[in-house]
PDB file of C-alpha atoms in Angstrom:
ATOM      1  CA  MET Y   1      48.736 -49.048 -36.804  1.00  0.00           C
ATOM      2  CA  SER Y   2      51.245 -50.433 -39.304  1.00  0.00           C
ATOM      3  CA  ARG Y   3      50.115 -47.855 -41.887  1.00  0.00           C
ATOM      4  CA  MET Y   4      50.639 -45.130 -39.269  1.00  0.00           C
ATOM      5  CA  GLY Y   5      54.260 -46.181 -38.723  1.00  0.00           C
ATOM      6  CA  PHE Y   6      54.082 -48.177 -35.497  1.00  0.00           C
ATOM      7  CA  ASN Y   7      56.692 -50.861 -34.932  1.00  0.00           C
ATOM      8  CA  ASP Y   8      55.538 -54.405 -35.764  1.00  0.00           C
ATOM      9  CA  LYS Y   9      56.457 -55.660 -32.280  1.00  0.00           C
ATOM     10  CA  PHE Y  10      54.340 -52.955 -30.663  1.00  0.00           C
ATOM     11  CA  VAL Y  11      51.424 -53.802 -32.954  1.00  0.00           C
ATOM     12  CA  ARG Y  12      51.651 -57.471 -31.928  1.00  0.00           C
ATOM     13  CA  ILE Y  13      51.641 -56.504 -28.231  1.00  0.00           C
ATOM     14  CA  VAL Y  14      48.519 -54.388 -28.664  1.00  0.00           C
ATOM     15  CA  TYR Y  15      46.807 -57.142 -30.633  1.00  0.00           C
ATOM     16  CA  GLY Y  16      47.719 -59.602 -27.898  1.00  0.00           C
ATOM     17  CA  CYS Y  17      45.994 -57.361 -25.345  1.00  0.00           C
ATOM     18  CA  LEU Y  18      42.849 -57.369 -27.488  1.00  0.00           C
ATOM     19  CA  SER Y  19      42.786 -61.094 -28.283  1.00  0.00           C
ATOM     20  CA  SER Y  20      43.560 -62.421 -24.789  1.00  0.00           C
ATOM     21  CA  VAL Y  21      40.801 -60.604 -22.861  1.00  0.00           C
ATOM     22  CA  GLN Y  22      38.785 -62.688 -20.394  1.00  0.00           C
ATOM     23  CA  TYR Y  23      36.279 -61.742 -17.690  1.00  0.00           C
ATOM     24  CA  LYS Y  24      35.076 -63.451 -14.524  1.00  0.00           C
ATOM     25  CA  ILE Y  25      31.872 -62.543 -12.696  1.00  0.00           C
ATOM     26  CA  VAL Y  26      31.600 -63.039  -8.938  1.00  0.00           C
ATOM     27  CA  THR Y  27      28.009 -63.367  -7.694  1.00  0.00           C
ATOM     28  CA  GLY Y  28      26.717 -64.946  -4.499  1.00  0.00           C
ATOM     29  CA  GLY Y  29      30.167 -66.251  -3.651  1.00  0.00           C
ATOM     30  CA  ARG Y  30      30.394 -68.107  -6.949  1.00  0.00           C
ATOM     31  CA  VAL Y  31      32.744 -67.336  -9.806  1.00  0.00           C
ATOM     32  CA  LEU Y  32      31.276 -67.456 -13.296  1.00  0.00           C
ATOM     33  CA  GLY Y  33      33.598 -67.648 -16.238  1.00  0.00           C
ATOM     34  CA  PRO Y  34      35.958 -67.167 -17.769  1.00  0.00           C
ATOM     35  CA  ILE Y  35      34.016 -65.208 -20.383  1.00  0.00           C
ATOM     36  CA  THR Y  36      35.810 -64.422 -23.628  1.00  0.00           C
ATOM     37  CA  PRO Y  37      34.315 -61.326 -25.308  1.00  0.00           C
ATOM     38  CA  THR Y  38      34.131 -61.199 -29.077  1.00  0.00           C
ATOM     39  CA  ARG Y  39      34.668 -57.403 -29.286  1.00  0.00           C
ATOM     40  CA  GLY Y  40      37.922 -57.095 -27.386  1.00  0.00           C
ATOM     41  CA  ILE Y  41      38.437 -54.908 -24.345  1.00  0.00           C
ATOM     42  CA  CYS Y  42      35.723 -52.972 -22.541  1.00  0.00           C
ATOM     43  CA  GLN Y  43      35.455 -49.186 -22.430  1.00  0.00           C
ATOM     44  CA  GLY Y  44      36.967 -48.822 -18.955  1.00  0.00           C
ATOM     45  CA  ASP Y  45      40.198 -50.614 -19.843  1.00  0.00           C
ATOM     46  CA  PRO Y  46      43.327 -48.416 -19.437  1.00  0.00           C
ATOM     47  CA  ILE Y  47      44.338 -49.003 -23.051  1.00  0.00           C
ATOM     48  CA  SER Y  48      40.881 -48.093 -24.379  1.00  0.00           C
ATOM     49  CA  PRO Y  49      41.499 -44.288 -24.702  1.00  0.00           C
ATOM     50  CA  TYR Y  50      44.655 -44.868 -26.746  1.00  0.00           C
ATOM     51  CA  LEU Y  51      42.879 -47.209 -29.131  1.00  0.00           C
ATOM     52  CA  PHE Y  52      40.104 -44.645 -29.458  1.00  0.00           C
ATOM     53  CA  LEU Y  53      42.668 -42.009 -30.487  1.00  0.00           C
ATOM     54  CA  LEU Y  54      44.046 -44.372 -33.122  1.00  0.00           C
ATOM     55  CA  CYS Y  55      40.562 -44.898 -34.559  1.00  0.00           C
ATOM     56  CA  ALA Y  56      39.923 -41.144 -34.478  1.00  0.00           C
ATOM     57  CA  GLU Y  57      43.162 -40.538 -36.360  1.00  0.00           C
ATOM     58  CA  GLY Y  58      42.063 -43.081 -38.943  1.00  0.00           C
ATOM     59  CA  LEU Y  59      38.746 -41.239 -39.347  1.00  0.00           C
ATOM     60  CA  SER Y  60      40.580 -37.920 -39.775  1.00  0.00           C
ATOM     61  CA  ALA Y  61      42.841 -39.427 -42.432  1.00  0.00           C
ATOM     62  CA  LEU Y  62      39.812 -40.781 -44.289  1.00  0.00           C
ATOM     63  CA  ILE Y  63      38.108 -37.380 -44.205  1.00  0.00           C
ATOM     64  CA  ARG Y  64      41.249 -35.674 -45.493  1.00  0.00           C
ATOM     65  CA  ARG Y  65      41.360 -38.126 -48.416  1.00  0.00           C
ATOM     66  CA  PHE Y  66      37.762 -37.284 -49.288  1.00  0.00           C
ATOM     67  CA  GLU Y  67      38.727 -33.594 -49.176  1.00  0.00           C
ATOM     68  CA  GLU Y  68      41.687 -34.137 -51.472  1.00  0.00           C
ATOM     69  CA  ARG Y  69      39.409 -35.822 -53.996  1.00  0.00           C
ATOM     70  CA  LYS Y  70      36.931 -32.897 -53.737  1.00  0.00           C
ATOM     71  CA  TRP Y  71      34.248 -35.239 -52.476  1.00  0.00           C
ATOM     72  CA  LEU Y  72      33.721 -33.128 -49.372  1.00  0.00           C
ATOM     73  CA  HIS Y  73      34.015 -29.410 -48.786  1.00  0.00           C
ATOM     74  CA  GLY Y  74      34.244 -27.908 -45.322  1.00  0.00           C
ATOM     75  CA  CYS Y  75      33.092 -24.482 -44.220  1.00  0.00           C
ATOM     76  CA  ARG Y  76      34.660 -21.190 -43.159  1.00  0.00           C
ATOM     77  CA  VAL Y  77      33.597 -19.370 -40.018  1.00  0.00           C
ATOM     78  CA  ALA Y  78      34.707 -16.052 -41.574  1.00  0.00           C
ATOM     79  CA  ASN Y  79      36.323 -14.649 -44.708  1.00  0.00           C
ATOM     80  CA  GLY Y  80      39.993 -15.584 -44.786  1.00  0.00           C
ATOM     81  CA  ALA Y  81      39.579 -18.277 -42.132  1.00  0.00           C
ATOM     82  CA  PRO Y  82      40.812 -21.828 -42.810  1.00  0.00           C
ATOM     83  CA  VAL Y  83      38.374 -24.425 -44.074  1.00  0.00           C
ATOM     84  CA  ILE Y  84      37.095 -26.763 -41.357  1.00  0.00           C
ATOM     85  CA  SER Y  85      35.908 -30.185 -42.466  1.00  0.00           C
ATOM     86  CA  HIS Y  86      35.573 -31.932 -39.102  1.00  0.00           C
ATOM     87  CA  MET Y  87      36.034 -31.568 -35.369  1.00  0.00           C
ATOM     88  CA  LEU Y  88      36.470 -34.434 -32.912  1.00  0.00           C
ATOM     89  CA  PHE Y  89      35.526 -33.900 -29.283  1.00  0.00           C
ATOM     90  CA  VAL Y  90      35.769 -36.826 -26.834  1.00  0.00           C
ATOM     91  CA  ASP Y  91      33.581 -39.471 -28.532  1.00  0.00           C
ATOM     92  CA  ASP Y  92      31.568 -36.996 -30.614  1.00  0.00           C
ATOM     93  CA  SER Y  93      32.357 -36.002 -34.192  1.00  0.00           C
ATOM     94  CA  TYR Y  94      31.299 -32.988 -36.248  1.00  0.00           C
ATOM     95  CA  LEU Y  95      31.373 -33.236 -40.043  1.00  0.00           C
ATOM     96  CA  TYR Y  96      30.935 -30.182 -42.270  1.00  0.00           C
ATOM     97  CA  CYS Y  97      29.891 -30.345 -45.905  1.00  0.00           C
ATOM     98  CA  LYS Y  98      27.806 -28.555 -48.506  1.00  0.00           C
ATOM     99  CA  ALA Y  99      24.042 -28.970 -48.310  1.00  0.00           C
ATOM    100  CA  THR Y 100      23.792 -30.978 -51.521  1.00  0.00           C
ATOM    101  CA  GLU Y 101      22.626 -34.507 -52.199  1.00  0.00           C
ATOM    102  CA  ARG Y 102      25.982 -35.357 -53.745  1.00  0.00           C
ATOM    103  CA  GLU Y 103      27.992 -34.436 -50.655  1.00  0.00           C
ATOM    104  CA  VAL Y 104      25.458 -36.088 -48.375  1.00  0.00           C
ATOM    105  CA  SER Y 105      25.952 -39.307 -50.338  1.00  0.00           C
ATOM    106  CA  ASN Y 106      29.714 -38.893 -49.932  1.00  0.00           C
ATOM    107  CA  VAL Y 107      29.300 -38.457 -46.174  1.00  0.00           C
ATOM    108  CA  LEU Y 108      27.308 -41.683 -45.983  1.00  0.00           C
ATOM    109  CA  LEU Y 109      29.981 -43.427 -48.051  1.00  0.00           C
ATOM    110  CA  LEU Y 110      32.665 -42.102 -45.703  1.00  0.00           C
ATOM    111  CA  LEU Y 111      30.835 -43.362 -42.614  1.00  0.00           C
ATOM    112  CA  GLU Y 112      30.200 -46.736 -44.226  1.00  0.00           C
ATOM    113  CA  THR Y 113      33.884 -47.086 -45.152  1.00  0.00           C
ATOM    114  CA  PHE Y 114      34.958 -46.208 -41.619  1.00  0.00           C
ATOM    115  CA  ALA Y 115      32.437 -48.632 -40.130  1.00  0.00           C
ATOM    116  CA  LYS Y 116      33.734 -51.523 -42.245  1.00  0.00           C
ATOM    117  CA  ALA Y 117      37.338 -50.744 -41.294  1.00  0.00           C
ATOM    118  CA  SER Y 118      36.831 -50.148 -37.556  1.00  0.00           C
ATOM    119  CA  GLY Y 119      33.648 -52.004 -36.669  1.00  0.00           C
ATOM    120  CA  GLN Y 120      32.189 -48.807 -35.164  1.00  0.00           C
ATOM    121  CA  LEU Y 121      28.711 -47.861 -36.313  1.00  0.00           C
ATOM    122  CA  VAL Y 122      27.129 -44.424 -36.188  1.00  0.00           C
ATOM    123  CA  ASN Y 123      24.069 -44.141 -33.946  1.00  0.00           C
ATOM    124  CA  PHE Y 124      21.858 -41.997 -36.168  1.00  0.00           C
ATOM    125  CA  SER Y 125      19.124 -41.885 -33.523  1.00  0.00           C
ATOM    126  CA  LYS Y 126      21.491 -39.856 -31.320  1.00  0.00           C
ATOM    127  CA  SER Y 127      22.783 -37.689 -34.157  1.00  0.00           C
ATOM    128  CA  SER Y 128      21.416 -34.482 -35.663  1.00  0.00           C
ATOM    129  CA  VAL Y 129      22.138 -32.121 -38.535  1.00  0.00           C
ATOM    130  CA  PHE Y 130      22.635 -28.349 -38.598  1.00  0.00           C
ATOM    131  CA  PHE Y 131      21.947 -26.123 -41.568  1.00  0.00           C
ATOM    132  CA  SER Y 132      23.003 -22.607 -42.450  1.00  0.00           C
ATOM    133  CA  SER Y 133      20.298 -19.962 -42.522  1.00  0.00           C
ATOM    134  CA  ASN Y 134      20.317 -19.770 -46.344  1.00  0.00           C
ATOM    135  CA  THR Y 135      19.414 -23.458 -46.806  1.00  0.00           C
ATOM    136  CA  SER Y 136      15.906 -23.849 -48.206  1.00  0.00           C
ATOM    137  CA  PRO Y 137      13.301 -25.881 -46.277  1.00  0.00           C
ATOM    138  CA  GLN Y 138      12.968 -28.266 -49.214  1.00  0.00           C
ATOM    139  CA  THR Y 139      16.704 -29.007 -49.234  1.00  0.00           C
ATOM    140  CA  ARG Y 140      16.667 -29.513 -45.477  1.00  0.00           C
ATOM    141  CA  GLY Y 141      13.858 -32.040 -45.746  1.00  0.00           C
ATOM    142  CA  VAL Y 142      15.586 -33.989 -48.530  1.00  0.00           C
ATOM    143  CA  ILE Y 143      18.890 -34.179 -46.636  1.00  0.00           C
ATOM    144  CA  CYS Y 144      17.266 -35.190 -43.345  1.00  0.00           C
ATOM    145  CA  SER Y 145      15.294 -37.909 -45.134  1.00  0.00           C
ATOM    146  CA  ARG Y 146      18.363 -39.110 -47.023  1.00  0.00           C
ATOM    147  CA  MET Y 147      20.490 -39.428 -43.877  1.00  0.00           C
ATOM    148  CA  GLY Y 148      17.730 -40.471 -41.498  1.00  0.00           C
ATOM    149  CA  LEU Y 149      18.517 -37.604 -39.126  1.00  0.00           C
ATOM    150  CA  VAL Y 150      16.480 -34.944 -37.370  1.00  0.00           C
ATOM    151  CA  GLU Y 151      17.259 -31.257 -37.686  1.00  0.00           C
ATOM    152  CA  ALA Y 152      18.633 -29.595 -34.555  1.00  0.00           C
ATOM    153  CA  ASP Y 153      16.538 -26.633 -33.454  1.00  0.00           C
ATOM    154  CA  GLU Y 154      17.333 -23.643 -31.268  1.00  0.00           C
ATOM    155  CA  ARG Y 155      16.409 -25.584 -28.130  1.00  0.00           C
ATOM    156  CA  SER Y 156      18.974 -28.321 -28.685  1.00  0.00           C
ATOM    157  CA  LYS Y 157      21.964 -28.469 -26.352  1.00  0.00           C
ATOM    158  CA  TYR Y 158      25.358 -30.083 -26.360  1.00  0.00           C
ATOM    159  CA  LEU Y 159      27.195 -30.659 -23.071  1.00  0.00           C
ATOM    160  CA  GLY Y 160      24.671 -28.414 -21.348  1.00  0.00           C
ATOM    161  CA  LEU Y 161      25.165 -25.476 -23.724  1.00  0.00           C
ATOM    162  CA  PRO Y 162      22.961 -24.247 -26.593  1.00  0.00           C
ATOM    163  CA  SER Y 163      23.927 -25.793 -29.915  1.00  0.00           C
ATOM    164  CA  VAL Y 164      22.428 -22.919 -31.915  1.00  0.00           C
ATOM    165  CA  ILE Y 165      22.397 -19.260 -30.874  1.00  0.00           C
ATOM    166  CA  GLY Y 166      19.604 -17.315 -32.569  1.00  0.00           C
ATOM    167  CA  ARG Y 167      19.071 -13.593 -32.804  1.00  0.00           C
ATOM    168  CA  ASN Y 168      17.256 -13.501 -29.471  1.00  0.00           C
ATOM    169  CA  LYS Y 169      20.206 -14.288 -27.218  1.00  0.00           C
ATOM    170  CA  ASN Y 170      18.219 -13.610 -24.061  1.00  0.00           C
ATOM    171  CA  ALA Y 171      15.908 -16.476 -25.014  1.00  0.00           C
ATOM    172  CA  SER Y 172      18.848 -18.745 -25.853  1.00  0.00           C
ATOM    173  CA  PHE Y 173      20.375 -18.210 -22.415  1.00  0.00           C
ATOM    174  CA  GLY Y 174      17.084 -18.072 -20.540  1.00  0.00           C
ATOM    175  CA  PHE Y 175      17.866 -21.473 -19.024  1.00  0.00           C
ATOM    176  CA  LEU Y 176      20.479 -19.779 -16.818  1.00  0.00           C
ATOM    177  CA  LYS Y 177      17.874 -17.466 -15.304  1.00  0.00           C
ATOM    178  CA  ASP Y 178      15.552 -20.424 -14.746  1.00  0.00           C
ATOM    179  CA  LYS Y 179      18.353 -22.378 -13.112  1.00  0.00           C
ATOM    180  CA  VAL Y 180      19.153 -19.510 -10.732  1.00  0.00           C
ATOM    181  CA  GLN Y 181      15.488 -19.005  -9.804  1.00  0.00           C
ATOM    182  CA  LYS Y 182      14.962 -22.722  -9.282  1.00  0.00           C
ATOM    183  CA  ARG Y 183      17.928 -22.910  -6.919  1.00  0.00           C
ATOM    184  CA  ILE Y 184      16.786 -19.858  -4.966  1.00  0.00           C
ATOM    185  CA  ARG Y 185      13.255 -21.242  -4.571  1.00  0.00           C
ATOM    186  CA  THR Y 186      14.669 -24.260  -2.731  1.00  0.00           C
ATOM    187  CA  TRP Y 187      15.935 -21.864  -0.032  1.00  0.00           C
ATOM    188  CA  ASP Y 188      12.769 -19.776   0.393  1.00  0.00           C
ATOM    189  CA  ASN Y 189      11.394 -21.888   3.245  1.00  0.00           C
ATOM    190  CA  LYS Y 190      14.641 -21.849   5.190  1.00  0.00           C
ATOM    191  CA  PHE Y 191      15.364 -19.334   7.948  1.00  0.00           C
ATOM    192  CA  LEU Y 192      18.675 -17.865   6.805  1.00  0.00           C
ATOM    193  CA  SER Y 193      20.610 -14.966   8.188  1.00  0.00           C
ATOM    194  CA  LYS Y 194      22.169 -12.330   5.937  1.00  0.00           C
ATOM    195  CA  ALA Y 195      25.515 -14.053   6.354  1.00  0.00           C
ATOM    196  CA  GLY Y 196      23.992 -17.398   5.387  1.00  0.00           C
ATOM    197  CA  LYS Y 197      22.349 -15.917   2.295  1.00  0.00           C
ATOM    198  CA  GLU Y 198      25.607 -14.278   1.272  1.00  0.00           C
ATOM    199  CA  VAL Y 199      27.498 -17.564   1.562  1.00  0.00           C
ATOM    200  CA  LEU Y 200      24.888 -19.397  -0.539  1.00  0.00           C
ATOM    201  CA  ILE Y 201      24.871 -16.700  -3.206  1.00  0.00           C
ATOM    202  CA  LYS Y 202      28.648 -16.506  -3.502  1.00  0.00           C
ATOM    203  CA  SER Y 203      29.413 -20.220  -3.246  1.00  0.00           C
ATOM    204  CA  VAL Y 204      26.432 -21.718  -5.084  1.00  0.00           C
ATOM    205  CA  VAL Y 205      24.419 -19.326  -7.251  1.00  0.00           C
ATOM    206  CA  GLN Y 206      27.299 -17.326  -8.699  1.00  0.00           C
ATOM    207  CA  SER Y 207      28.996 -20.540  -9.862  1.00  0.00           C
ATOM    208  CA  LEU Y 208      25.972 -21.632 -11.942  1.00  0.00           C
ATOM    209  CA  PRO Y 209      26.694 -19.431 -15.012  1.00  0.00           C
ATOM    210  CA  THR Y 210      30.492 -19.873 -14.799  1.00  0.00           C
ATOM    211  CA  TYR Y 211      30.619 -22.849 -17.161  1.00  0.00           C
ATOM    212  CA  THR Y 212      28.528 -21.051 -19.789  1.00  0.00           C
ATOM    213  CA  MET Y 213      30.544 -17.828 -19.409  1.00  0.00           C
ATOM    214  CA  ASN Y 214      33.727 -19.748 -20.281  1.00  0.00           C
ATOM    215  CA  VAL Y 215      32.301 -20.259 -23.772  1.00  0.00           C
ATOM    216  CA  PHE Y 216      29.813 -17.457 -24.464  1.00  0.00           C
ATOM    217  CA  LEU Y 217      29.553 -13.751 -23.721  1.00  0.00           C
ATOM    218  CA  LEU Y 218      26.252 -13.493 -21.879  1.00  0.00           C
ATOM    219  CA  PRO Y 219      23.819 -10.765 -22.979  1.00  0.00           C
ATOM    220  CA  ILE Y 220      23.294  -7.880 -20.577  1.00  0.00           C
ATOM    221  CA  GLY Y 221      19.586  -8.657 -20.254  1.00  0.00           C
ATOM    222  CA  THR Y 222      20.290 -12.159 -18.947  1.00  0.00           C
ATOM    223  CA  CYS Y 223      22.783 -10.785 -16.406  1.00  0.00           C
ATOM    224  CA  HIS Y 224      20.235  -8.212 -15.221  1.00  0.00           C
ATOM    225  CA  ASP Y 225      17.557 -10.896 -14.816  1.00  0.00           C
ATOM    226  CA  MET Y 226      19.847 -13.083 -12.703  1.00  0.00           C
ATOM    227  CA  ARG Y 227      20.957 -10.081 -10.673  1.00  0.00           C
ATOM    228  CA  GLY Y 228      17.302  -9.175 -10.063  1.00  0.00           C
ATOM    229  CA  SER Y 229      16.552 -12.679  -8.770  1.00  0.00           C
ATOM    230  CA  LEU Y 230      19.485 -12.422  -6.377  1.00  0.00           C
ATOM    231  CA  ALA Y 231      18.368  -8.959  -5.249  1.00  0.00           C
ATOM    232  CA  ILE Y 232      14.955 -10.297  -4.259  1.00  0.00           C
ATOM    233  CA  PHE Y 233      16.531 -13.168  -2.344  1.00  0.00           C
ATOM    234  CA  GLY Y 234      19.472 -11.370  -0.772  1.00  0.00           C
ATOM    235  CA  GLY Y 235      18.039  -7.904  -0.269  1.00  0.00           C
ATOM    236  CA  SER Y 236      20.807  -5.409   0.486  1.00  0.00           C
ATOM    237  CA  LEU Y 237      23.580  -7.969  -0.014  1.00  0.00           C
ATOM    238  CA  LEU Y 238      24.122  -6.841  -3.622  1.00  0.00           C
ATOM    239  CA  THR Y 239      25.393  -3.515  -2.345  1.00  0.00           C
ATOM    240  CA  LYS Y 240      28.228  -5.359  -0.609  1.00  0.00           C
ATOM    241  CA  GLY Y 241      29.888  -6.880  -3.639  1.00  0.00           C
ATOM    242  CA  VAL Y 242      27.618  -9.806  -4.504  1.00  0.00           C
ATOM    243  CA  PHE Y 243      26.810  -9.509  -8.210  1.00  0.00           C
ATOM    244  CA  ILE Y 244      26.614 -11.248 -11.550  1.00  0.00           C
ATOM    245  CA  GLY Y 245      27.652  -9.612 -14.793  1.00  0.00           C
TER     246      GLY Y 245
END
């Protein structure tokens, strides 16, 4: 925090919050404690998100230094687009580099340096690696073995959305059709009027693909499949303004 320009008094206050933490556990009418944790505050503490942002800023600064020294090279999403070396989302981090053993070693060095400075370790069992389509299978195997990671396939998801979109987009978004059909099947044994079916379709089923549609443009085939499932369930309701797509 001092390197980032924070006032010394403010740094001492934050450190005091971390070093004076104590917990008490109430069980069966008895109070156990106080318990002094060795790793500072817990995740639900109000100051925890701010400290997380400080650590994330430190990680970004470390990555930028590796870029300046040409130890890491990001990627471009298109010709003329800026180079992206990393993206931080909530408590997840994306690092981009060339698929070479040298840059993989630099990534491991970067993570080790950050771990020593912050005390935060990377959980490699919950991490995965993506490769571009022109990366050879041999290179993929060497990098995965070197980093101890598994390669993400087309079925992998992140926050409920596909991590990789292949050429067959209908297959990538097939989970939406399955989700719609699964929800409709739970209503098959219920005696519903046309008005009841219309309310369920508009308030429940049509909201299922909304989250995905905020990020991706759904293929027409997937929209037709979901519309067909609704047509079977709702009958003539689709002629009255109930639709998807």
